[in-house]
Amino acid sequence: MSSFLDYAIPGIPYGCGFALLAVGLVLTFRATGVFNLAFGAQAFLSAFVFDLLNQYAHWDQPASFALAVLVVAPGLGLALDRFLFRHIPTASSTAKVVSSLGLLVAIPEMIPIIFGGRTRHRIGYLWLSPNLVYFHLGSTPVNGADIATTVITLGVVAALLAMFRWSAAGVTMRAVVESRRLSQLEGVNASRVAAGAWALSSTLAGLSGVLLLSQSNSIDPTNPLAFTTLLVAGITAAALASMESISVALLGGIGLGVLENVLVKYLPPGSVLATGFLPSLPFAVLVIVLLANPRLRHIEQSSDPMASVDPPPPPPAVSTRDPRLAAPMKWGFRILMVAFVASVLTWVPGNWVFVLAQGIVFSVIFLSVTMITGMSGQLSLCQATFAGIGAFTAGRLAEHLGLSVLAGALVGGLLAALVGIVLAVVVSRVSGLLLTLVTLAFAIFADNVLFQFSWSGGGITGVDVPRPAIGPLSFASDRYFLVLALVILAFCMLLVVLVQRGTVGRYLAAMRGSPGAAASLGINLTSTKVVVFAMSAGLAGIGGALYGSAEGPIASTDFSYVLSLVWVVVVITTGATTVEGAVQAGMAFAVLAQVLSYLPSRLDGLEFVMFAFGALTYAKHPEGIVEYQKARWLARVSRLLAAWDARHPGSGQPSLAGSGETASAAPAGSVELSNG
Amino acid sequence: MSPALLEADGLCASYGSYRALFGVSLEVPEGSAVALLGSNGAGKSTFARVLTGLVPASSGSVRLDGHDVTGMPAWRIARMGVAHVPEGRGIFSSLSVEENLSLSFRRRMGRGGIGEALDKAYAGFPILAERRRQQAGTLSGGQQRMLSLAKVLAVPPRLLVADELSLGLAPVVVDAVYDGLAEIRRAGTALLVVEQHIDRALALAEHAVLLAKGEVAWQGPPSGAAEAMERILGSGRAERT
Amino acid sequence: MGDHAPLLDARSISIHFGGLRALAEVSVQVYEGESLGIVGPNGAGKTTLFNCLCGQLRPDNGSVSFAGRPIDGLPSYRRARLGIARTFQRIEVFPEMTVFEHLMVAERARRGDGRLWKDLLNLGRPRRDELENVEEMLSLVGLSDVAMTPVAALSLGHCRLVELGRALMLQPRLLMADEPSSGLDTRETQVLGDLLRYVQRERSVAMILVEHDLDMVARVVDRAMVLDFGEMVAEGTLREVMANPEVRRAYLGRGA
């Protein structure tokens, strides 16, 4: 028994870290309706500022704490509310998640740009030193960090609970959460209350960041990812609490910490279970919780009795192009393609050929995002993992069986699709937001566990995916490889366009418009979604194999889950609803990275930041900011043509009714006739 | 004729591209009751929402006590003494009965007045006192409506905008609701009653306004309302459904 | 199937939302080719009953069977494939699509018959027989002129017709229309009523019509039931139920 406690007790402060994250997630979700994936990034920012002040500026702990947690963190929360979330209160939960995803990518990338990179000398801590053992509990030594974390976490959560339960401010906040509109009728300034909730939850994020600093050496304030990994455990605990109960979130977080520690004792050290199962524990628990907790299925449904007061969200700007633009655009595109291939084969310098080939490979992968996010409106955060599955499969097959890389890519794509099916079937009963969370958790699981095995992405030398060859034709040179990749891209684009215009694509369009009406036609939404998810995973797998082939030896880090986040953000920014959008995204991503490499290294992450800020506009322009601007320009040209027609009657083609106008009208269908 | 407490002038409003109101004008004099009638989709609820700031007016103006309140946020208008009991569920179902009441009273009575107002509300609706700790969402439909009514009856506002108060209620509960309205009216509250039970609304009001297709189709004394509705909306298509 | 077996047979449907009783022991029978009107004040539970029959809501108690087989556990898309089509009170159209595409999606859904491989392989343009079906429906509901217009640009009246046409593309045995006249003007209501009557009489589609407009109900339905406060108050011909004093009191208010 005492040896059980020896393992269980250290799990408590460890779990407190999860618990704070979980409580913060629940609080933000309850108070603002946003599933705030950026929570980890917010925690990171405060931890970074605290560390900077404490270690470099030599401020003492209370002053550093005051600035980092009590000034910077709430300030960030207020800024998020003021400049972002206040403007999208009626956006879908997917749109809100995309916005928070943009922040998750942008905030950590901005820090080195603003402050420069730092290395860490010693462990920062808030209150009691982690190097001192204060007392023993049984035979377990309890150090300062353990005490500080546990006491502060329990204290803060108790204070929160008390506030919500008994204080007038807490009651007001709960009222605003339930219905912004109704609370306004009671004379409550709902915007101010929401801003307060953002400040509060952001402070909580900051606090958890600073507390986690002292918990472990492995959390490096210059490495934002460490916080996000902890986020999976946080999400799990929050899911346990049905995104509702703060106290269950607390207990769930601590419980997870204890469970992980206790399992260390009972699983044979060094066995597959210990190396494979243990790190994936939060993922496994999350999947079980998501499937077993029926209350999670309805978390996206608004409980606001006055939801119908709000006008429907703006539809994507549908622009009708002047039909005369079609021919020049088509020919322009063809000429551009010929010129592109000719240039690549002749005068373009070698390093740029490689960059362009990379862009084409990215385009193939990004088409998978078009399929899953653009067409079926779901947000998958594990596309890089699928790409990794494709790449490692192709590489290992080439290595062991001597299989051609092209065949290997197909097998890899199939395997990725299979994994996609399993994943999609598992989450098919739950809603869109939960799919997003499961894919994120799966990506992190693959990163930490699946790709670490020597038969997948592990090993010292990595996996070598050779360049493809068809018979005597070798595509080893970058120039020829690029042409091959272009052909594959064309095939993939064709496939996506066919699906988009075919029956399945129409079903998906119906589903995006109105799931209820789609079901009333006999369309099985679940199986349609599963199929599209599998196809998307397959495309990502093929693209991943190509990526591996382009890059040379690859390792698990080439498909880290962060890439999934970045890729999604990039595609959403440029346009997730069209195949052109994916190609623009792929080329822009590769070319921008190359251009920025000429800048000082401090600006390394700038392209991520640029794209991430683009993603923040998703709620307003779900078709992507680049596509939106393009549509506006085409509409403008169309209007000019129409104006020219008006002044020169009889010339040009008779324009169709309505052409040249931007039909930005709201769908008549989503207008709720207020009963009055 | 007493001066108008509320004046709406040429109000237009739309949801997205769907236009719900086309220049509606209406006055509610101090302490009087006005019935707002019209068929489903005529724009009655939208009009009520524009008045209390929930939905922005695309043009036109709303004046309260002579002050222009057009474009003011709903919470400011609420603090000027306008209560709006919305259609359907007008309560916070995740809060307890007492939290619902005290949230409402705090804004209007200040911290010190809450206890007194609570006593009054519970005296008026003893069933609420029994269930003060219960989550409001678990009350029956009739009790939920009583709760939303108790908020305004215990502390009468200057103007009450009541949207379909009798909707889905058993007739005996509707009687109780209308007795309550008559009572705060005597206490000096002006009423704008949006209703489908036209007979009760007309019995209470001294002026009736009929909306059709987002416009004022007719207005006049309640006695002429039934005839006007027959004429304008067509027999059988009247609001008697 | 004998005359006495109803096409749709729902027995003792009850459902609660929180503490609110939305439906209490409501039973509905509809026979082949018959049209039933459900009337009642706002909030009486009409739409809730509708959603229970279509499978969008699961009742707490009671059973539903269609064409002799129980369909209680079936999700709404499976019920649609059995031949239950519906329209919505709050219009549910697909904003990105034209009128033509609405009907084509419904046609494809009917033909695909739930077989995934059929849908997956169907990548090309519409076939001739599909086009013919869609065009026939367009002219039936009178939308041929606006076939290529995105529904986002259509009036509410047109959208209601689009929904009706879309539902009829399924060649349903039972059509459920939820307040089709809501928000329409007198002329539009007339057009819709004529259409509903035509469909029900000429194509012998059974119909459940939830409606506020008693004129419309009188023109379309054979039989009516009155819901109030989640309970069925009366059933019979429209004239009979409207003469029922309890209905008049509950429905029209004091003294009506």
Coordinates of C-alpha atoms in Angstrom, one line a residue, chain A residues 210-587:
Chain A
V210 CA 4.1 30.0 -14.4
L211 CA 3.3 27.1 -12.1
L212 CA 4.2 24.5 -14.7
L213 CA 7.6 26.2 -15.1
S214 CA 8.7 24.8 -11.8
Q215 CA 7.1 21.5 -12.3
S216 CA 9.5 20.1 -14.7
N217 CA 12.8 20.8 -16.4
S218 CA 11.4 19.6 -19.7
I219 CA 9.2 22.6 -20.0
D220 CA 11.3 25.1 -21.7
P221 CA 9.9 28.6 -21.9
T222 CA 11.4 29.0 -25.3
N223 CA 9.6 25.8 -26.4
P224 CA 6.0 26.6 -26.8
L225 CA 5.1 23.1 -27.7
A226 CA 5.6 21.6 -24.3
F227 CA 2.5 23.5 -23.2
T228 CA 0.4 22.3 -26.0
T229 CA 1.3 18.7 -25.3
L230 CA 0.0 19.2 -21.8
L231 CA -3.1 20.5 -23.4
V232 CA -4.2 17.0 -24.4
A233 CA -4.4 16.0 -20.8
G234 CA -6.2 19.3 -20.1
I235 CA -8.7 18.6 -22.9
T236 CA -9.2 15.1 -21.5
A237 CA -10.0 16.4 -18.1
A238 CA -12.2 19.1 -19.5
A239 CA -14.1 16.4 -21.6
L240 CA -14.5 14.4 -18.4
A241 CA -16.3 17.4 -16.9
S242 CA -18.6 17.6 -20.0
M243 CA -17.1 21.1 -20.5
E244 CA -19.4 22.1 -17.6
S245 CA -18.2 21.4 -14.2
I246 CA -15.2 23.1 -12.8
S247 CA -14.8 20.8 -9.9
V248 CA -15.0 17.7 -12.1
A249 CA -12.3 19.2 -14.3
L250 CA -10.1 19.7 -11.3
L251 CA -10.6 16.2 -10.1
G252 CA -10.2 14.8 -13.6
G253 CA -6.9 16.5 -14.1
I254 CA -5.5 15.4 -10.8
G255 CA -6.8 11.9 -11.4
L256 CA -5.1 11.7 -14.7
G257 CA -1.8 12.7 -13.1
V258 CA -2.1 10.1 -10.4
L259 CA -3.2 7.4 -12.9
E260 CA -0.2 8.1 -15.0
N261 CA 2.2 7.9 -12.0
V262 CA 0.6 4.7 -10.6
L263 CA 0.7 3.0 -14.0
V264 CA 4.5 3.6 -14.1
K265 CA 4.7 1.3 -11.0
Y266 CA 2.5 -1.5 -12.4
L267 CA 3.6 -1.6 -16.0
P268 CA 6.8 -3.6 -16.4
P269 CA 9.6 -1.0 -17.1
G270 CA 11.0 -1.0 -20.6
S271 CA 8.1 -3.1 -22.0
V272 CA 6.0 -2.0 -25.0
L273 CA 3.2 -1.2 -22.6
A274 CA 5.4 1.2 -20.6
T275 CA 7.0 2.9 -23.6
G276 CA 4.0 2.8 -25.9
F277 CA 0.9 2.9 -23.7
L278 CA 1.9 5.2 -21.0
P279 CA 2.6 8.3 -23.1
S280 CA -0.6 7.7 -25.1
L281 CA -2.7 7.4 -21.9
P282 CA -4.3 10.9 -22.2
F283 CA -5.2 10.1 -25.8
A284 CA -6.7 6.8 -24.9
V285 CA -8.7 8.2 -22.0
L286 CA -9.9 11.1 -24.2
V287 CA -11.2 8.8 -26.8
I288 CA -13.0 6.7 -24.2
V289 CA -14.5 9.8 -22.6
L290 CA -15.6 11.3 -25.9
L291 CA -17.4 8.1 -26.8
A292 CA -18.8 7.3 -23.3
N293 CA -20.0 10.7 -22.2
P294 CA -23.3 11.4 -23.9
R295 CA -23.5 14.9 -22.6
L296 CA -20.6 16.0 -24.9
R297 CA -22.7 15.3 -28.0
H298 CA -24.7 18.4 -27.4
I299 CA -22.1 20.9 -26.2
E300 CA -22.3 22.9 -29.4
Q301 CA -26.0 23.4 -29.3
S302 CA -26.8 26.8 -28.1
S303 CA -28.9 26.9 -25.0
D304 CA -29.7 30.5 -25.6
P305 CA -33.5 30.8 -25.8
M306 CA -33.1 34.0 -27.8
A307 CA -30.6 32.6 -30.4
S308 CA -33.1 33.5 -33.1
V309 CA -32.6 37.2 -32.4
D310 CA -29.2 37.2 -34.0
P311 CA -29.1 37.6 -37.8
P312 CA -27.7 34.6 -39.7
P313 CA -24.0 34.6 -40.2
P314 CA -23.0 36.1 -43.6
P315 CA -22.8 33.6 -46.4
P316 CA -19.6 33.3 -48.4
A317 CA -19.6 36.0 -51.0
V318 CA -20.9 34.3 -54.2
S319 CA -19.7 36.3 -57.1
T320 CA -20.9 35.8 -60.6
R321 CA -18.1 36.4 -63.0
D322 CA -18.7 38.0 -66.3
P323 CA -18.8 35.1 -68.8
R324 CA -16.3 37.0 -71.0
L325 CA -13.7 36.6 -68.3
A326 CA -13.8 32.8 -68.6
A327 CA -11.9 32.4 -71.9
P328 CA -9.0 34.8 -71.1
M329 CA -8.6 33.2 -67.6
K330 CA -8.6 29.7 -69.1
W331 CA -6.0 30.6 -71.7
G332 CA -4.0 32.7 -69.3
F333 CA -3.8 29.7 -67.0
R334 CA -2.7 27.4 -69.8
I335 CA 0.0 29.8 -71.0
L336 CA 1.2 30.2 -67.5
M337 CA 1.5 26.5 -67.0
V338 CA 3.5 26.0 -70.2
A339 CA 5.8 28.9 -69.3
F340 CA 6.2 27.5 -65.8
V341 CA 7.2 24.0 -66.9
A342 CA 9.5 25.4 -69.6
S343 CA 11.2 27.8 -67.1
V344 CA 11.7 25.1 -64.6
L345 CA 13.3 22.8 -67.1
T346 CA 15.7 25.5 -68.4
W347 CA 16.7 28.7 -66.6
V348 CA 15.4 28.6 -63.0
P349 CA 18.3 28.3 -60.6
G350 CA 18.6 24.9 -58.8
N351 CA 17.6 25.9 -55.3
W352 CA 14.5 27.6 -56.6
V353 CA 13.5 24.5 -58.6
F354 CA 13.6 22.6 -55.3
V355 CA 11.5 25.2 -53.6
L356 CA 8.9 25.1 -56.4
A357 CA 8.9 21.3 -56.2
Q358 CA 8.3 21.6 -52.5
G359 CA 5.4 23.9 -53.2
I360 CA 3.8 21.4 -55.6
V361 CA 4.2 18.6 -53.0
F362 CA 2.7 20.9 -50.4
S363 CA -0.2 21.5 -52.8
V364 CA -0.9 17.8 -52.9
I365 CA -1.0 17.6 -49.2
F366 CA -3.1 20.8 -48.9
L367 CA -5.7 19.3 -51.2
S368 CA -6.5 17.0 -48.3
V369 CA -7.3 20.0 -46.2
T370 CA -9.6 21.3 -49.0
M371 CA -11.4 18.0 -49.0
I372 CA -11.9 17.7 -45.2
T373 CA -12.3 21.3 -44.2
G374 CA -13.5 23.0 -47.3
M375 CA -15.9 20.4 -48.5
S376 CA -17.2 18.7 -45.4
G377 CA -16.7 21.6 -43.0
Q378 CA -14.8 19.5 -40.5
L379 CA -11.6 20.6 -39.0
S380 CA -8.9 17.9 -38.9
L381 CA -5.7 18.6 -37.0
C382 CA -3.8 15.5 -37.9
Q383 CA -3.1 15.9 -41.7
A384 CA 0.6 15.9 -41.0
T385 CA 0.3 12.6 -39.2
F386 CA -1.5 11.1 -42.3
A387 CA 1.3 12.5 -44.4
G388 CA 3.8 10.9 -42.1
I389 CA 2.1 7.6 -42.4
G390 CA 2.3 7.8 -46.1
A391 CA 5.9 8.8 -46.1
F392 CA 7.2 6.2 -43.6
T393 CA 5.2 3.5 -45.4
A394 CA 6.7 4.4 -48.7
G395 CA 10.2 4.6 -47.2
R396 CA 10.1 1.4 -45.3
L397 CA 8.6 -0.5 -48.2
A398 CA 11.4 0.8 -50.5
E399 CA 14.0 -0.1 -47.9
H400 CA 12.8 -3.6 -47.1
L401 CA 11.0 -4.8 -50.1
G402 CA 12.5 -2.6 -52.8
L403 CA 9.1 -1.4 -53.7
S404 CA 8.9 1.5 -56.2
V405 CA 8.3 4.8 -54.4
L406 CA 5.2 5.5 -56.5
A407 CA 3.7 2.2 -55.5
G408 CA 4.7 2.8 -52.0
A409 CA 3.0 6.2 -52.0
L410 CA -0.2 4.5 -53.1
V411 CA 0.1 1.9 -50.3
G412 CA 0.9 4.6 -47.9
G413 CA -2.1 6.6 -49.0
L414 CA -4.3 3.5 -48.5
L415 CA -2.9 2.9 -45.1
A416 CA -3.5 6.5 -44.1
A417 CA -7.0 6.3 -45.4
L418 CA -7.6 3.1 -43.3
V419 CA -6.4 4.9 -40.2
G420 CA -8.6 7.8 -41.2
I421 CA -11.6 5.5 -41.4
V422 CA -10.9 4.0 -38.0
L423 CA -10.6 7.5 -36.6
A424 CA -13.7 8.8 -38.3
V425 CA -15.8 5.8 -37.3
V426 CA -14.7 6.2 -33.8
V427 CA -15.8 9.9 -33.6
S428 CA -18.7 9.7 -36.1
R429 CA -21.2 9.8 -33.3
V430 CA -19.8 13.0 -31.8
S431 CA -19.9 16.5 -33.2
G432 CA -17.5 18.5 -35.2
L433 CA -15.7 20.2 -32.4
L434 CA -14.9 16.8 -30.8
L435 CA -13.6 15.5 -34.1
T436 CA -11.2 18.3 -34.1
L437 CA -10.1 17.5 -30.6
V438 CA -9.7 13.8 -31.3
T439 CA -7.6 14.5 -34.4
L440 CA -5.4 16.9 -32.4
A441 CA -4.9 14.3 -29.7
F442 CA -4.2 11.6 -32.3
A443 CA -1.6 13.8 -33.9
I444 CA 0.2 14.4 -30.6
F445 CA -0.1 10.7 -29.8
A446 CA 1.5 9.8 -33.2
D447 CA 4.2 12.4 -32.6
N448 CA 5.1 11.0 -29.2
V449 CA 4.5 7.3 -29.6
L450 CA 3.6 6.0 -33.1
F451 CA 6.4 7.7 -35.0
Q452 CA 9.0 6.9 -32.4
F453 CA 9.1 3.2 -33.1
S454 CA 12.1 2.0 -35.1
W455 CA 9.7 0.4 -37.7
S456 CA 8.0 3.7 -38.4
G457 CA 9.7 7.1 -38.1
G458 CA 12.2 6.3 -35.4
G459 CA 15.9 5.5 -35.6
I460 CA 18.9 7.6 -35.8
T461 CA 19.3 8.0 -39.5
G462 CA 15.6 8.5 -40.2
V463 CA 13.8 7.0 -43.1
D464 CA 15.1 7.4 -46.6
V465 CA 12.3 7.8 -49.2
P466 CA 14.2 7.5 -52.5
R467 CA 13.2 9.6 -55.6
P468 CA 10.9 7.7 -57.8
A469 CA 11.8 5.9 -61.1
I470 CA 9.5 4.5 -63.7
G471 CA 11.4 1.8 -65.6
P472 CA 14.5 3.5 -67.1
L473 CA 13.0 6.9 -66.4
S474 CA 14.6 8.4 -63.2
F475 CA 13.2 11.4 -61.4
A476 CA 16.2 11.9 -59.2
S477 CA 17.0 15.4 -60.4
D478 CA 14.9 18.1 -58.9
R479 CA 13.8 19.4 -62.3
Y480 CA 12.4 16.0 -63.4
F481 CA 11.0 15.3 -60.0
L482 CA 9.1 18.6 -60.2
V483 CA 7.5 17.7 -63.5
L484 CA 6.4 14.3 -62.0
A485 CA 5.0 16.0 -58.9
L486 CA 3.1 18.4 -61.2
V487 CA 1.5 15.5 -63.0
I488 CA 0.5 13.8 -59.7
L489 CA -0.8 17.1 -58.5
A490 CA -2.9 17.5 -61.6
F491 CA -4.4 14.0 -61.0
C492 CA -5.2 14.8 -57.4
M493 CA -6.8 18.1 -58.4
L494 CA -8.9 16.3 -60.9
L495 CA -10.0 13.8 -58.3
V496 CA -10.9 16.5 -55.8
V497 CA -12.8 18.5 -58.5
L498 CA -14.7 15.4 -59.5
V499 CA -15.7 14.5 -56.0
Q500 CA -16.7 18.1 -55.4
R501 CA -19.0 18.2 -58.4
G502 CA -20.2 14.7 -58.1
T503 CA -22.9 13.3 -55.9
V504 CA -20.8 13.1 -52.7
G505 CA -19.7 16.7 -53.2
R506 CA -23.4 17.8 -53.6
Y507 CA -24.3 15.9 -50.5
L508 CA -21.6 17.7 -48.6
A509 CA -22.8 21.0 -49.9
A510 CA -26.3 20.1 -48.7
M511 CA -24.9 19.1 -45.3
R512 CA -23.1 22.4 -44.9
G513 CA -26.3 24.3 -45.8
S514 CA -28.6 22.3 -43.5
P515 CA -27.8 19.0 -41.9
G516 CA -31.4 18.5 -40.9
A517 CA -32.7 19.0 -44.4
A518 CA -29.9 16.8 -45.9
A519 CA -30.9 14.0 -43.6
S520 CA -34.6 14.5 -44.5
L521 CA -33.6 13.5 -48.1
G522 CA -32.2 10.2 -47.0
I523 CA -28.6 11.3 -47.0
N524 CA -26.5 9.4 -44.5
L525 CA -24.4 12.1 -43.1
T526 CA -22.2 9.9 -41.1
S527 CA -21.0 7.6 -43.8
T528 CA -20.6 10.5 -46.2
K529 CA -18.3 12.2 -43.7
V530 CA -16.4 9.0 -43.0
V531 CA -15.7 8.5 -46.8
V532 CA -14.5 12.1 -47.2
F533 CA -12.3 11.9 -44.2
A534 CA -10.8 8.7 -45.5
M535 CA -10.2 10.2 -49.0
S536 CA -8.6 13.2 -47.4
A537 CA -6.3 11.1 -45.3
G538 CA -5.4 9.1 -48.4
L539 CA -4.5 12.3 -50.3
A540 CA -2.4 13.5 -47.3
G541 CA -0.6 10.1 -47.3
I542 CA 0.3 10.3 -51.0
G543 CA 1.4 13.9 -50.6
G544 CA 3.5 12.9 -47.5
A545 CA 5.3 10.1 -49.5
L546 CA 6.1 12.7 -52.2
Y547 CA 7.3 15.1 -49.5
G548 CA 9.6 12.4 -48.1
S549 CA 10.9 11.7 -51.6
A550 CA 11.6 15.4 -52.2
E551 CA 13.3 16.0 -48.9
G552 CA 15.6 13.0 -48.7
P553 CA 15.9 11.2 -45.3
I554 CA 13.0 12.2 -43.0
A555 CA 12.3 11.6 -39.4
S556 CA 9.4 11.8 -37.0
T557 CA 10.0 15.5 -36.5
D558 CA 9.2 16.2 -40.1
F559 CA 5.6 15.3 -39.4
S560 CA 5.2 16.9 -36.0
Y561 CA 1.7 17.7 -35.0
V562 CA 2.5 21.4 -35.1
L563 CA 2.8 21.1 -38.8
S564 CA -0.8 19.9 -38.9
L565 CA -1.9 23.1 -37.2
V566 CA 0.2 25.3 -39.4
W567 CA -0.9 23.6 -42.6
V568 CA -4.6 23.9 -41.7
V569 CA -4.1 27.5 -40.9
V570 CA -2.2 28.2 -44.1
V571 CA -4.9 26.6 -46.3
I572 CA -7.8 28.2 -44.5
T573 CA -6.1 31.6 -45.0
T574 CA -5.6 31.2 -48.7
G575 CA -8.9 29.4 -49.4
A576 CA -10.1 26.0 -48.3
T577 CA -13.1 25.7 -50.6
T578 CA -11.4 25.5 -53.9
V579 CA -8.6 23.4 -55.4
E580 CA -6.9 26.6 -56.6
G581 CA -6.8 27.7 -53.0
A582 CA -4.8 24.6 -52.0
V583 CA -2.3 25.2 -54.8
Q584 CA -2.0 28.9 -53.9
A585 CA -1.4 27.8 -50.3
G586 CA 1.2 25.2 -51.2
M587 CA 3.2 27.5 -53.5

